[in-house]
PDB file of C-alpha atoms and ligand atoms in Angstrom:
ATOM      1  CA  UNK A   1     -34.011  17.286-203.373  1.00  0.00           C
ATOM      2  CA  UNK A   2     -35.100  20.636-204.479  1.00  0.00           C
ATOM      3  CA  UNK A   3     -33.484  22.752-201.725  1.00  0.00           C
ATOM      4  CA  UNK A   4     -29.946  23.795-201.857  1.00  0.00           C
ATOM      5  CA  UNK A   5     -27.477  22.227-198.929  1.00  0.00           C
ATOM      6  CA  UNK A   6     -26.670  24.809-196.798  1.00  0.00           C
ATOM      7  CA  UNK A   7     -22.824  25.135-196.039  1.00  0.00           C
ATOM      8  CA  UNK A   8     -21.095  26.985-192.986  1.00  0.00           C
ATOM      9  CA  UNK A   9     -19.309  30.008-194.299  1.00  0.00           C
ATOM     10  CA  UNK A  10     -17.000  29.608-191.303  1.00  0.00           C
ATOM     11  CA  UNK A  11     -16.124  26.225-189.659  1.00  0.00           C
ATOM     12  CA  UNK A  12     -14.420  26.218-186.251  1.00  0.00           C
ATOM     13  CA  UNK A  13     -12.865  23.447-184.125  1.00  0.00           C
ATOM     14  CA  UNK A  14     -11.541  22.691-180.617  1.00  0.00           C
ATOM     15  CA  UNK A  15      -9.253  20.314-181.719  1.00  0.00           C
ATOM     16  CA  UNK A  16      -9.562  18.089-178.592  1.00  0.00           C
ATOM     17  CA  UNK A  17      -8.573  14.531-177.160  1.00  0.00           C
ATOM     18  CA  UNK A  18      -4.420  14.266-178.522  1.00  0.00           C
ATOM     19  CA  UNK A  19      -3.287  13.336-174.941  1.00  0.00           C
ATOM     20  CA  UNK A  20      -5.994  10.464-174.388  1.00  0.00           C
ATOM     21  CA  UNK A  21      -5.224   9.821-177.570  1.00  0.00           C
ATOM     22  CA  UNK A  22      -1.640   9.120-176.716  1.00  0.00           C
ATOM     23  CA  UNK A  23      -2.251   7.814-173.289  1.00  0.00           C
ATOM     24  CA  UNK A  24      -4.728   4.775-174.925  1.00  0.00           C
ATOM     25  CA  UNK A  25      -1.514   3.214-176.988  1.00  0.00           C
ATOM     26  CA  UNK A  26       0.847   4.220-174.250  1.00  0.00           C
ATOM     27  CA  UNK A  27       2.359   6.669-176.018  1.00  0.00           C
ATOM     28  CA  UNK A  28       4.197  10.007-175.072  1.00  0.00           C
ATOM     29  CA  UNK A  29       1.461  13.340-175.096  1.00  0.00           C
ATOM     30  CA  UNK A  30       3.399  14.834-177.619  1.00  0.00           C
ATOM     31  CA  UNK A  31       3.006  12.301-180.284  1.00  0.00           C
ATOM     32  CA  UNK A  32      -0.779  12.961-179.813  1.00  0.00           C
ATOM     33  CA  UNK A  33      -0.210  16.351-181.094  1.00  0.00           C
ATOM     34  CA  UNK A  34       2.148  15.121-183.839  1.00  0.00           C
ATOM     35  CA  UNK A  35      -1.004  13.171-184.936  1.00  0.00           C
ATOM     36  CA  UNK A  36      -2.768  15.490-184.926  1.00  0.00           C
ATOM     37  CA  UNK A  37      -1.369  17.287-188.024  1.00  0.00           C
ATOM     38  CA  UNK A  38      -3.222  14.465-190.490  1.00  0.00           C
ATOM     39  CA  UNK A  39      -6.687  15.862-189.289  1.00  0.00           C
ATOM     40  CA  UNK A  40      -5.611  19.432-190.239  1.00  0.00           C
ATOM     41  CA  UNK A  41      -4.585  18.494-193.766  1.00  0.00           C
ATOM     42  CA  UNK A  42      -7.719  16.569-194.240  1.00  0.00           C
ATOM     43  CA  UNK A  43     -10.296  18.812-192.383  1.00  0.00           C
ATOM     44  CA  UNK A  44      -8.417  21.738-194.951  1.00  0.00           C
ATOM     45  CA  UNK A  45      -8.874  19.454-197.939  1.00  0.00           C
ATOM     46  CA  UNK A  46     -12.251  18.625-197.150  1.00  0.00           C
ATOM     47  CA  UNK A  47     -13.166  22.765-196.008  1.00  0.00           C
ATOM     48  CA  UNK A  48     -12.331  23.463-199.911  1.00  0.00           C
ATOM     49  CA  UNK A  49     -14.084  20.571-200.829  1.00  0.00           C
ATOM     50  CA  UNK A  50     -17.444  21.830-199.306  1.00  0.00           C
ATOM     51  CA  UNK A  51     -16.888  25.276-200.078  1.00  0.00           C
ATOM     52  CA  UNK A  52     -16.508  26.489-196.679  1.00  0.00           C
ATOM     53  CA  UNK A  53     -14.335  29.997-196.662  1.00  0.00           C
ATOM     54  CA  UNK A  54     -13.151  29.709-193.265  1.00  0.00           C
ATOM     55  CA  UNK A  55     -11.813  27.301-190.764  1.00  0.00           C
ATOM     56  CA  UNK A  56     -10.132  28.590-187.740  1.00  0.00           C
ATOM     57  CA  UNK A  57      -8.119  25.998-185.228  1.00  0.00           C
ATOM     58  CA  UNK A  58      -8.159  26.040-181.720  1.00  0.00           C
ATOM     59  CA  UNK A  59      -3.858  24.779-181.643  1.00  0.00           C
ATOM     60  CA  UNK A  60      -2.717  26.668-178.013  1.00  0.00           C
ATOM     61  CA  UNK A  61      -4.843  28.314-175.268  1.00  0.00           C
ATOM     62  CA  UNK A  62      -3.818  31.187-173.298  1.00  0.00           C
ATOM     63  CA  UNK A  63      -4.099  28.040-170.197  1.00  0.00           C
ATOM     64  CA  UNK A  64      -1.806  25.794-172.375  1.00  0.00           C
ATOM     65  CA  UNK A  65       0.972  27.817-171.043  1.00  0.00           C
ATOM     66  CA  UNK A  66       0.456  25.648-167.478  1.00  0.00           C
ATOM     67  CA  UNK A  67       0.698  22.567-169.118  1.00  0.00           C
ATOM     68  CA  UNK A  68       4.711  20.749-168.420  1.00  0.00           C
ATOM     69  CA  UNK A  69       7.354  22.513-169.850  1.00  0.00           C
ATOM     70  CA  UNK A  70       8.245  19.468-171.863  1.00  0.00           C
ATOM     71  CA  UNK A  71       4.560  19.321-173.524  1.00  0.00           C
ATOM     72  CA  UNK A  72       4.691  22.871-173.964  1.00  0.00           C
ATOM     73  CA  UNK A  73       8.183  22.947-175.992  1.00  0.00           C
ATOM     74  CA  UNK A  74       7.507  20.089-178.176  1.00  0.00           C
ATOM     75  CA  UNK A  75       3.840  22.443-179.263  1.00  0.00           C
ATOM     76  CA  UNK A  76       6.249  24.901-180.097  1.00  0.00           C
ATOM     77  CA  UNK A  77       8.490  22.853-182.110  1.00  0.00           C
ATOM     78  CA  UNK A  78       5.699  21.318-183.596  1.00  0.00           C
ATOM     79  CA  UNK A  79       4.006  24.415-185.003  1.00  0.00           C
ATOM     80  CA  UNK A  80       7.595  25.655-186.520  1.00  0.00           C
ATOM     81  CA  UNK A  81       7.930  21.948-188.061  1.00  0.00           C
ATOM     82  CA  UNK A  82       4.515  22.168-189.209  1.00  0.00           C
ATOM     83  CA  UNK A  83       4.476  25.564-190.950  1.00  0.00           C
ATOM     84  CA  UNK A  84       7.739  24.824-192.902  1.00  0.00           C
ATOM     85  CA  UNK A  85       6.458  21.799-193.933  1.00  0.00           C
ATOM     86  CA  UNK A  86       2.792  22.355-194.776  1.00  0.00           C
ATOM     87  CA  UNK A  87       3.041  25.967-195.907  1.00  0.00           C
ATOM     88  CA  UNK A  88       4.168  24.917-199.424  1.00  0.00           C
ATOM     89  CA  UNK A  89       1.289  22.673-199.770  1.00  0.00           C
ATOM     90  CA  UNK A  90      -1.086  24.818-198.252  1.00  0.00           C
ATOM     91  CA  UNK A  91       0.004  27.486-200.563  1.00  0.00           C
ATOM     92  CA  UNK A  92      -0.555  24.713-203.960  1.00  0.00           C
ATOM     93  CA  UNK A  93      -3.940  24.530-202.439  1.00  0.00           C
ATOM     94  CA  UNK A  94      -4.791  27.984-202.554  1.00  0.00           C
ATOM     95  CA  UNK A  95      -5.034  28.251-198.522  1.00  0.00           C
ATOM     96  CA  UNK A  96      -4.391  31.184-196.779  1.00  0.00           C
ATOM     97  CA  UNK A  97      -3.033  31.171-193.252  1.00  0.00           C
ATOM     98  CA  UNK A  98      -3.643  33.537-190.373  1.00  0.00           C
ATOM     99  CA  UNK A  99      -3.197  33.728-186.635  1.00  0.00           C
ATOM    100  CA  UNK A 100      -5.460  35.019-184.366  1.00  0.00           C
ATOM    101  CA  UNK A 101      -4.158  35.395-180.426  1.00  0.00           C
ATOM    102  CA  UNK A 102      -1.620  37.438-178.985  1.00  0.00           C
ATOM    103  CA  UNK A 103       1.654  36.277-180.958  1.00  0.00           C
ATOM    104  CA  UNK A 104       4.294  38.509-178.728  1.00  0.00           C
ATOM    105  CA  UNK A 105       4.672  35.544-176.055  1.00  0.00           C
ATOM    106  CA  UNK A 106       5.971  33.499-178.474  1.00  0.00           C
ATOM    107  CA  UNK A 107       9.607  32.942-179.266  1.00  0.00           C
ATOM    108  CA  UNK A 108      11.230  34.769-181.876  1.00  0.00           C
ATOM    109  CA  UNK A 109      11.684  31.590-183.670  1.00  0.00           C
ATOM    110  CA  UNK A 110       7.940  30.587-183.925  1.00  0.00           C
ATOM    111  CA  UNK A 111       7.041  34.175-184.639  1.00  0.00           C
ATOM    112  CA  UNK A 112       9.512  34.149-187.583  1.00  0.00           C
ATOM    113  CA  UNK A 113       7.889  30.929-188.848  1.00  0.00           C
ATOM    114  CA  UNK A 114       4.365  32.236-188.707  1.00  0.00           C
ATOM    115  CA  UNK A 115       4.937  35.421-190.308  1.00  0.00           C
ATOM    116  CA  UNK A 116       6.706  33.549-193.418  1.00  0.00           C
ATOM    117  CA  UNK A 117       3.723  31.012-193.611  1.00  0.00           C
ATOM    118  CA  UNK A 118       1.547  34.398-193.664  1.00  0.00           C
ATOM    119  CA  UNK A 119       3.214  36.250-196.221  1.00  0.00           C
ATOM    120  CA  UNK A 120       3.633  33.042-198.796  1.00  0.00           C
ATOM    121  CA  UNK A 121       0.250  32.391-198.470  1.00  0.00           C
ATOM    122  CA  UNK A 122      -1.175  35.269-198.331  1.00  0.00           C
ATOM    123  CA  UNK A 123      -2.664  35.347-202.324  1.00  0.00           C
ATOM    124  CA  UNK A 124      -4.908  32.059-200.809  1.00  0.00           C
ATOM    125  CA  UNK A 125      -7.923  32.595-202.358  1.00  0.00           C
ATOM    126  CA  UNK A 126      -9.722  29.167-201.710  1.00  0.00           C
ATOM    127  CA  UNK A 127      -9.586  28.965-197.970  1.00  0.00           C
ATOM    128  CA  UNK A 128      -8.456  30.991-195.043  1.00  0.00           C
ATOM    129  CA  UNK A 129      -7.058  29.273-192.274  1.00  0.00           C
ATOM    130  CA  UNK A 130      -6.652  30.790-188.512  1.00  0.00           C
ATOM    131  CA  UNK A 131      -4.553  29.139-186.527  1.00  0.00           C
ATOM    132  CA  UNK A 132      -5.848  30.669-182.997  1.00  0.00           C
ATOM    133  CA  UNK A 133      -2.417  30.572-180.797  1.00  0.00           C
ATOM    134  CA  UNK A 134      -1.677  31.639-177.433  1.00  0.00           C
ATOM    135  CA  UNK A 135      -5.430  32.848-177.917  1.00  0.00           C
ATOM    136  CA  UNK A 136      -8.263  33.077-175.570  1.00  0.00           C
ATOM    137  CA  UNK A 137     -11.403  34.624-175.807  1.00  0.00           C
ATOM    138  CA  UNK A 138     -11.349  36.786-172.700  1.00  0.00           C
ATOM    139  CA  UNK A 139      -8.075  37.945-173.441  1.00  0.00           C
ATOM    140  CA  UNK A 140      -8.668  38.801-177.368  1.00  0.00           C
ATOM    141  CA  UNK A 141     -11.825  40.825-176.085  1.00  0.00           C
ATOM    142  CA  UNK A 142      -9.544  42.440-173.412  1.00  0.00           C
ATOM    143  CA  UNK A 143      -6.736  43.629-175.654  1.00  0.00           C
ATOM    144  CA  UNK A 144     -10.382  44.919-178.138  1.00  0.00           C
ATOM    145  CA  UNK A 145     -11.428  46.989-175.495  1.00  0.00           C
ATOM    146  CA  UNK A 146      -8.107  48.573-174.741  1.00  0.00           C
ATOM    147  CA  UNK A 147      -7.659  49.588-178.758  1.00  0.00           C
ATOM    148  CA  UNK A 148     -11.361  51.297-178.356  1.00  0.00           C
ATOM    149  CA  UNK A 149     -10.727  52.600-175.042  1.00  0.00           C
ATOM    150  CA  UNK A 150      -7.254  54.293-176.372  1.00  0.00           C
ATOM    151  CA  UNK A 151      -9.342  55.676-179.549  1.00  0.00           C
ATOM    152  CA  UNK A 152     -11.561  57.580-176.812  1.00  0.00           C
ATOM    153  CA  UNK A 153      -9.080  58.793-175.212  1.00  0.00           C
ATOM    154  CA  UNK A 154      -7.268  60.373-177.991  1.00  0.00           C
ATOM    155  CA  UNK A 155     -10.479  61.688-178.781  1.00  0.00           C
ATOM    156  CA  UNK A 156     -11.467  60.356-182.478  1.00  0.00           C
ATOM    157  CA  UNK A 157     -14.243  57.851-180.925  1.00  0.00           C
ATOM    158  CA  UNK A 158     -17.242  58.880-178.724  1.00  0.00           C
ATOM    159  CA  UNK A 159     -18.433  56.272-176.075  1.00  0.00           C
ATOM    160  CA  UNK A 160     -21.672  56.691-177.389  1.00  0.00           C
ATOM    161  CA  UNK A 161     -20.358  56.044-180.949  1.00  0.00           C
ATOM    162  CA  UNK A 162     -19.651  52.144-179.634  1.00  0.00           C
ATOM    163  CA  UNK A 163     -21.664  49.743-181.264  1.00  0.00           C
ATOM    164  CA  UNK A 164     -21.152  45.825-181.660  1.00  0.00           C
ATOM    165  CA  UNK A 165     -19.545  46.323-184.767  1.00  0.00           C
ATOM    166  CA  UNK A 166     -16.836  48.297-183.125  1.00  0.00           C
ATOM    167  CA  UNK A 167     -15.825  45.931-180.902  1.00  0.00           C
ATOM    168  CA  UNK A 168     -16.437  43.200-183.484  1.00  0.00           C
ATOM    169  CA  UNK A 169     -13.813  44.910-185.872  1.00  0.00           C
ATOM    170  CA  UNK A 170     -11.036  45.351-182.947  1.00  0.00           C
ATOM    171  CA  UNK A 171     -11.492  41.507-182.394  1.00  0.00           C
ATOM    172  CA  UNK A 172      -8.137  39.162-183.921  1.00  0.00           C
ATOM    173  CA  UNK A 173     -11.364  37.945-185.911  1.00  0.00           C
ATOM    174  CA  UNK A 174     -11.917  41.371-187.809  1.00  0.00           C
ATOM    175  CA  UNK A 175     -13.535  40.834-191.127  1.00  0.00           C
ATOM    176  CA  UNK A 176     -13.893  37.540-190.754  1.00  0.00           C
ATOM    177  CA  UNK A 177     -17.606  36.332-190.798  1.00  0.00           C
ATOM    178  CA  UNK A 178     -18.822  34.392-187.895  1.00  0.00           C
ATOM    179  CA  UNK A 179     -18.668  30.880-186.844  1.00  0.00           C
ATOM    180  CA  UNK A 180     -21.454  28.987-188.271  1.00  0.00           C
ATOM    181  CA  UNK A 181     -20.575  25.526-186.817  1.00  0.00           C
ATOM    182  CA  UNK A 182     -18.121  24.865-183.969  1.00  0.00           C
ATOM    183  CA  UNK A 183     -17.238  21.060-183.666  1.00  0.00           C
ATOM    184  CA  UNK A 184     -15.321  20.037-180.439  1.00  0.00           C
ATOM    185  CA  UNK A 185     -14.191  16.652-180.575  1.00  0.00           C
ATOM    186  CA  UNK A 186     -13.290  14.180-177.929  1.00  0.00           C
ATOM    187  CA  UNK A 187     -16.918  14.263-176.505  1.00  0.00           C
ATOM    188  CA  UNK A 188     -16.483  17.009-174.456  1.00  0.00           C
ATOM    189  CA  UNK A 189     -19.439  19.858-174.626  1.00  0.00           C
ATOM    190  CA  UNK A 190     -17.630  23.265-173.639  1.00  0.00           C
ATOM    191  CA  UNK A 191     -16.588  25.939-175.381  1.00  0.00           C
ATOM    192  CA  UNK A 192     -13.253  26.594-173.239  1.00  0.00           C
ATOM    193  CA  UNK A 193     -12.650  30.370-173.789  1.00  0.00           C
ATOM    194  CA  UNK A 194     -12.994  29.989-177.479  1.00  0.00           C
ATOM    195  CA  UNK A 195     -14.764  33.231-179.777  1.00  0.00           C
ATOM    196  CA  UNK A 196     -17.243  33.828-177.005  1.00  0.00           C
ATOM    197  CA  UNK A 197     -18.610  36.676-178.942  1.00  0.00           C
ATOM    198  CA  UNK A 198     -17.827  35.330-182.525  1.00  0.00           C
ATOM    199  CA  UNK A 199     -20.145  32.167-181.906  1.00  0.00           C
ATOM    200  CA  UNK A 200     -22.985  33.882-180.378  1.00  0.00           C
ATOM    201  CA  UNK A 201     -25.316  32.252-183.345  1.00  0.00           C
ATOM    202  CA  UNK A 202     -23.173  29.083-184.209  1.00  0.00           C
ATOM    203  CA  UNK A 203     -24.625  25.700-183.988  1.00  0.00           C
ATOM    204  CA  UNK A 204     -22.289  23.180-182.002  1.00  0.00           C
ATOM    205  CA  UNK A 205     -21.505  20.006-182.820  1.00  0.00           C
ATOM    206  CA  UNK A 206     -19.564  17.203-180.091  1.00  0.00           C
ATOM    207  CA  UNK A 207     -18.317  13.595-182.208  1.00  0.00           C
ATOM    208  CA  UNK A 208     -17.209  11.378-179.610  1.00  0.00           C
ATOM    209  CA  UNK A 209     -14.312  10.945-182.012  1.00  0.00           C
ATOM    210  CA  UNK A 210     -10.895  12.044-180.725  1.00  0.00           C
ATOM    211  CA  UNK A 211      -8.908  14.787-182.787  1.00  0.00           C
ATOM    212  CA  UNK A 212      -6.192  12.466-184.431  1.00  0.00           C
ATOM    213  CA  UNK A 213      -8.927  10.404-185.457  1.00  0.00           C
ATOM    214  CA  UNK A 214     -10.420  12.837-187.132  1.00  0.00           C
ATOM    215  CA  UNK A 215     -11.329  12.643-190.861  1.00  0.00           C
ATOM    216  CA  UNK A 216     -12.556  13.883-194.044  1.00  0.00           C
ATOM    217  CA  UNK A 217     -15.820  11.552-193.464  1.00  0.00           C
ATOM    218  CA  UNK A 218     -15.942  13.099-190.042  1.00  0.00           C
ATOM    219  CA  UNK A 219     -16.259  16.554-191.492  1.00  0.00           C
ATOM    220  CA  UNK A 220     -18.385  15.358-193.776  1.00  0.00           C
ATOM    221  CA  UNK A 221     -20.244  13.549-191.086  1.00  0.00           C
ATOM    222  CA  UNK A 222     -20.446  17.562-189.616  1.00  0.00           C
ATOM    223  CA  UNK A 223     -21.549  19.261-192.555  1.00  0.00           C
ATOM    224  CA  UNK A 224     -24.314  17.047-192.853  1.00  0.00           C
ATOM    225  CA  UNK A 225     -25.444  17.169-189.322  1.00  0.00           C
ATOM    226  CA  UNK A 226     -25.004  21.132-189.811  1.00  0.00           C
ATOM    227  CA  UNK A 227     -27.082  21.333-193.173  1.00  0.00           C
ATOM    228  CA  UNK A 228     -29.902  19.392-190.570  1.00  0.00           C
ATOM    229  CA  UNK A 229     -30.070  22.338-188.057  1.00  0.00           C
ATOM    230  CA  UNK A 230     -32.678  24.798-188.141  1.00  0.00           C
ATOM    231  CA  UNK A 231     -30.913  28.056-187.364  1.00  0.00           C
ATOM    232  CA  UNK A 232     -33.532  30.986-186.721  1.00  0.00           C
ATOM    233  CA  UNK A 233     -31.228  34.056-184.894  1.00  0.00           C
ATOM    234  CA  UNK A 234     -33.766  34.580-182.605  1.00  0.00           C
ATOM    235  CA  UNK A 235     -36.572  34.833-185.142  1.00  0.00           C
ATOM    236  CA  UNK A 236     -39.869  32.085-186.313  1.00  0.00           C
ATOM    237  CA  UNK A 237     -38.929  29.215-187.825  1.00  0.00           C
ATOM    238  CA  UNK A 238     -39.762  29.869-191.977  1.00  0.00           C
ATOM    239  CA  UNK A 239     -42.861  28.527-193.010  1.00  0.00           C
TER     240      UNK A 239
HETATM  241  C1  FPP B 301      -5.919  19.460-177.180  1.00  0.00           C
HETATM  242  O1  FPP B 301      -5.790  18.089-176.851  1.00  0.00           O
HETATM  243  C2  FPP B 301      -4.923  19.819-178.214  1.00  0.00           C
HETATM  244  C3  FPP B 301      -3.963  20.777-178.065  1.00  0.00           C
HETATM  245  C4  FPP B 301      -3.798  21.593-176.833  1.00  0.00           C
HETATM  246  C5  FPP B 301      -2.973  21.063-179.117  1.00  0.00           C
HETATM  247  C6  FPP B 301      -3.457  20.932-180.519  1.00  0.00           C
HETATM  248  C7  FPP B 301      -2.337  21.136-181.457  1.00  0.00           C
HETATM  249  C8  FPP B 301      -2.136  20.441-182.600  1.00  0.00           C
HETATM  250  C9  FPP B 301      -3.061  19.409-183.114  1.00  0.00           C
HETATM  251  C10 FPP B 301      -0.958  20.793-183.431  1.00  0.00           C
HETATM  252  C11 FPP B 301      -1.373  21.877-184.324  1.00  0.00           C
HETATM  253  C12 FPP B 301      -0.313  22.501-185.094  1.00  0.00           C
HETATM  254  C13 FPP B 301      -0.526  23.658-185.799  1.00  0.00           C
HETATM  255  C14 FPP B 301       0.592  24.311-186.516  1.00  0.00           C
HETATM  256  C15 FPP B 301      -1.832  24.309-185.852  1.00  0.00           C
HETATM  257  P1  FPP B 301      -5.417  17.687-175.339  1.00  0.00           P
HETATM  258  O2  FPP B 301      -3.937  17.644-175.239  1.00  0.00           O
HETATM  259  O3  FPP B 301      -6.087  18.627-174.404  1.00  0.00           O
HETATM  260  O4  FPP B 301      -6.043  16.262-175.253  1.00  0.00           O
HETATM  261  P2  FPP B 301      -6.606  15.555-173.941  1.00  0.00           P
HETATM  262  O5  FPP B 301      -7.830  16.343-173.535  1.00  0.00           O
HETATM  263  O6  FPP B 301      -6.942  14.171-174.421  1.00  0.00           O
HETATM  264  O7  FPP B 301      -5.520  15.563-172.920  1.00  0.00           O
END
């Protein structure tokens, strides 16, 4: 093989199929999520293994607030469990985590736990990990446009000064490169209000697989199918 293997800079996944997941061995919804904690550590382990510099995780939607009460308390208690008890690990493994998403709605609790996990793992220098929360697309590009649309009214930007990149860099997602691959398990092929604008170039990739099932070979499985795709931006394919 003479050429290189192309790896994604930035992996992203929709983290899909807990529930059924739960529902095929009769179990409760929420013990679909708590199974779903194994495929984070290994999709992490196997992110650093590759080389990959990002992987962001699709954990709560801006929607999953409609879901029962009862599913919707034991996420929260789930992500505070889950950052005191991973962060120390994560932090051995060099991973730094971030949110993206608006973090207010959440209780003072969770917010505590996430800004810890932040700040002790913020000298991460092998991987970065964004946990998107309470995020949605629409509503991350919303609260971009009201930061630029506050800057022209205080006068120090010009409408006409607006360019991609400065809406890119008032996205949750500021300085972080793009999504080269977004995976969505559980078979299903949308994108569910999920960076919109940040995977205008990504390749997508559906395993029928769902989330708690989810494994190191499965990423693997992914990176290979990614270093297969020809990815030309809207240019000739290279001769
Ligand atoms: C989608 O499956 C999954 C979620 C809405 C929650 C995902 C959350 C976790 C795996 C826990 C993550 C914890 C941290 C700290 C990041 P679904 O419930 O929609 O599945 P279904 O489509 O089969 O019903």
């Amino acid at each position: 093989m003479s050429k290189q293997r192309r790896i994604p800079q930035h992996v992203a996944i929709i983290m899909d199929g807990n529930g059924r997941w739960a529902e095929q061995r009769g179990m409760e919804r929420y013990e679909g999520h708590a199974a779903g904690i194994e495929p984070i550590r290994a999709s992490a382990r196997a992110a650093i293994r590759h080389g990959v510099g990002h992987l962001t995780l699709y954990a709560f939607s801006t929607e999953n607030w409609g879901r029962p009460a009862a599913e919707v308390d034991a996420l929260m208690e789930l992500f505070c469990q889950c950052v005191i008890h991973e962060t120390p690990d994560m932090q051995r493994q060099g991973i730094r985590i971030r949110t993206i998403g608006d973090r207010s709605r959440f209780s003072e609790k969770v917010q505590a736990h996430l800004a810890q996990a932040e700040e002790q793992t913020a000298g991460g220098d092998k991987l970065t990990l964004l946990l998107a929360l309470n995020y949605s697309s629409r509503d991350e590009i919303v609260r971009a446009v009201r930061k630029i649309a506050g800057r022209v009214a205080a006068g120090t930007l010009a409408p006409e000064a607006i360019g991609e990149q400065t809406l890119a860099g008032a996205l949750d997602t500021a300085g972080v490169p793009d999504p080269d691959l977004v995976i969505r398990t559980s078979g299903e092929c949308r994108l569910s209000n999920f960076l919109l604008w940040q995977a205008s170039y990504a390749e997508f990739y559906f395993p029928q697989v769902l989330w708690p099932d989810f494994t190191e070979e499965e990423f693997d499985r992914a990176m290979e199918e990614y270093a297969r795709r020809d990815r030309r931006f809207g240019l000739v394919a290279d001769k």
